[in-house]
Amino acid sequence: MLNLIKSKVFLIILLTIVLLVTIALTANSNSKLNWIGNILSVPLSPVQKLFSAAGQKIDEAVSFFKDIEAIKTENEELRKRVSELERENRELEAFREKNEELRKALNLKDRFSDYTVIGSNVIAKDAGNWFDIFRIDVGTRDGIKADMPVVTNSRGLVGRILTADVTSSKVISIIDEDSQVAGWISKSGGHVIVRGDFTLKDEGLCRMDYIAGDIDVEVGDIIETSGLGGIYPKGIVIGEVKEIRMINSEFNRYAIIEPAVDFKGLEEVYVLK
Amino acid sequence: MKIKLPVYTVCIIVIILLQSTVLDYIKIYNVKPNLIIVFTVSVALLNGNIEGAIVGFFAGLAQDIATGKLIGFYALIGLYLGLAVGSINKRLYRDNIFVVIFFTFISTIVYESAVYFLWSFRSIINGQINLLYPLKAVILPEAVYNSAISVFVYIFVIKLTRTFEETERT
């Protein structure tokens, strides 16, 4: 009996040590050990795809009944907005032509032309309540590797590949606590860090730190990736400044960023390879 | 033992699938229940610490693989959750549903606090830790949600256990 208890305790201690080692090793996203993930992720990703689609259908059905009143009023507002936008569109068309001319004159390259864009579907959301990791249906066999940037079809920044399995990959979004993106205030020109914050994650927001004292920041400023750090290419839109908060003094401040991406309704994303 | 292995495997896979897909669409106050905790607690209460630890370990490992940041993080916490809950049970009346609700509530608070503290280790060292917000926004709502669901999961695990016992006898 004593031997049995001893062996159980021994087993648990051994398992704990093994787990601590795997935790330490998988902290590096290029670690070979991440291959363990394939055991489950390869057979499961088609099923996850199915389940996700079912979930979206449920969601759509529920919101259909809930929203019918709201849709009526929204429709009226949208009609007004359409006519406004039509007018604005005509004006912008003129600007676009002008812009293209100037671009040609300056010989500017398209900022995404160096990348191949790979489309993918979101097949699984984070299983817990703390983080914002999700799974997409492309993997190493499609040429996906860790740290590739992930964007939406309107080229708003979603995040980066955390680890890639054979048929699917994990993506860490920019609102996750462990995400840090080197940002650039496009109007006044200044380097900042945009990072996820646990208290803002549920609202789909993130925060902007390290704003140098001499930089002008205003609500509504567009924040782009700066290209520093080597993961994200320069010029992907992260979002816009929603609020500026002071800590003690005017020069010690951070800002709340509203990302260009709606993380709740995310279904299709694109990986830049 | 022969029948337990495939049944638990299927249960864990279904739980992970639900957890990472459909449950995301039925969040209440931005929080979804954690079936992994509920299932581990139910199994540990009914079948003891070794089975609880094994189920907690593999359910955690499945979560690590599905959407975890590190492989082994949730497996480690799940292992100790099953072990701890399964070790306490002997002195309590197991067929009382309130015991299950109580244990699920307490387990969720301990489990999710552990996840938060282990993960926010760096922020704790830097002194910028927020204690009230995680409790209010995630831990307590999830504990209530899990407790409500534990009733159904427990009844399901009771039925599983009885089937195991019957097949062992025949």
Coordinates of N, CA, C and O in Angstrom, one line a residue, chain A residues 45 51 74 88 125 142 145 169 181 224 229 237 267 269:
Chain A
S45 N -9.7 19.9 -37.0 CA -10.1 21.2 -37.6 C -11.3 21.1 -38.6 O -12.1 22.0 -38.6
F51 N -18.7 23.0 -36.5 CA -19.3 23.5 -35.3 C -19.3 25.0 -35.3 O -20.3 25.7 -34.8
E74 N -32.9 51.7 -38.3 CA -31.6 51.7 -38.9 C -31.7 52.0 -40.4 O -30.9 52.7 -41.0
E88 N -20.4 62.5 -51.1 CA -19.1 62.4 -50.7 C -18.2 61.6 -51.7 O -17.0 61.9 -51.9
K125 N -12.7 29.7 -31.6 CA -12.3 30.8 -30.8 C -11.7 30.3 -29.5 O -11.6 29.1 -29.2
D142 N 0.1 25.1 -46.2 CA -0.2 26.3 -47.1 C 1.0 27.3 -47.0 O 0.9 28.4 -47.5
K145 N 3.8 30.2 -41.4 CA 4.8 30.0 -40.3 C 4.5 31.0 -39.1 O 3.7 31.9 -39.3
S169 N -3.8 26.9 -37.8 CA -2.8 27.7 -37.0 C -3.5 28.5 -36.0 O -4.7 28.8 -36.1
V181 N 2.4 45.7 -30.5 CA 2.7 46.1 -31.9 C 3.4 47.4 -31.9 O 2.9 48.3 -31.2
E224 N -1.0 53.4 -37.3 CA -0.6 52.4 -38.3 C 0.6 51.6 -37.7 O 1.2 52.0 -36.7
G229 N 10.4 46.2 -35.4 CA 10.2 44.9 -34.7 C 10.2 43.7 -35.7 O 10.4 42.6 -35.3
V237 N -3.2 49.5 -41.0 CA -4.0 50.3 -40.1 C -4.3 49.5 -38.8 O -4.8 48.4 -38.9
E267 N -14.8 36.4 -39.1 CA -15.0 35.1 -39.7 C -13.9 34.8 -40.8 O -13.5 33.6 -40.9
V269 N -10.1 35.9 -42.4 CA -8.9 36.7 -42.2 C -7.9 36.3 -43.3 O -8.0 35.3 -44.0

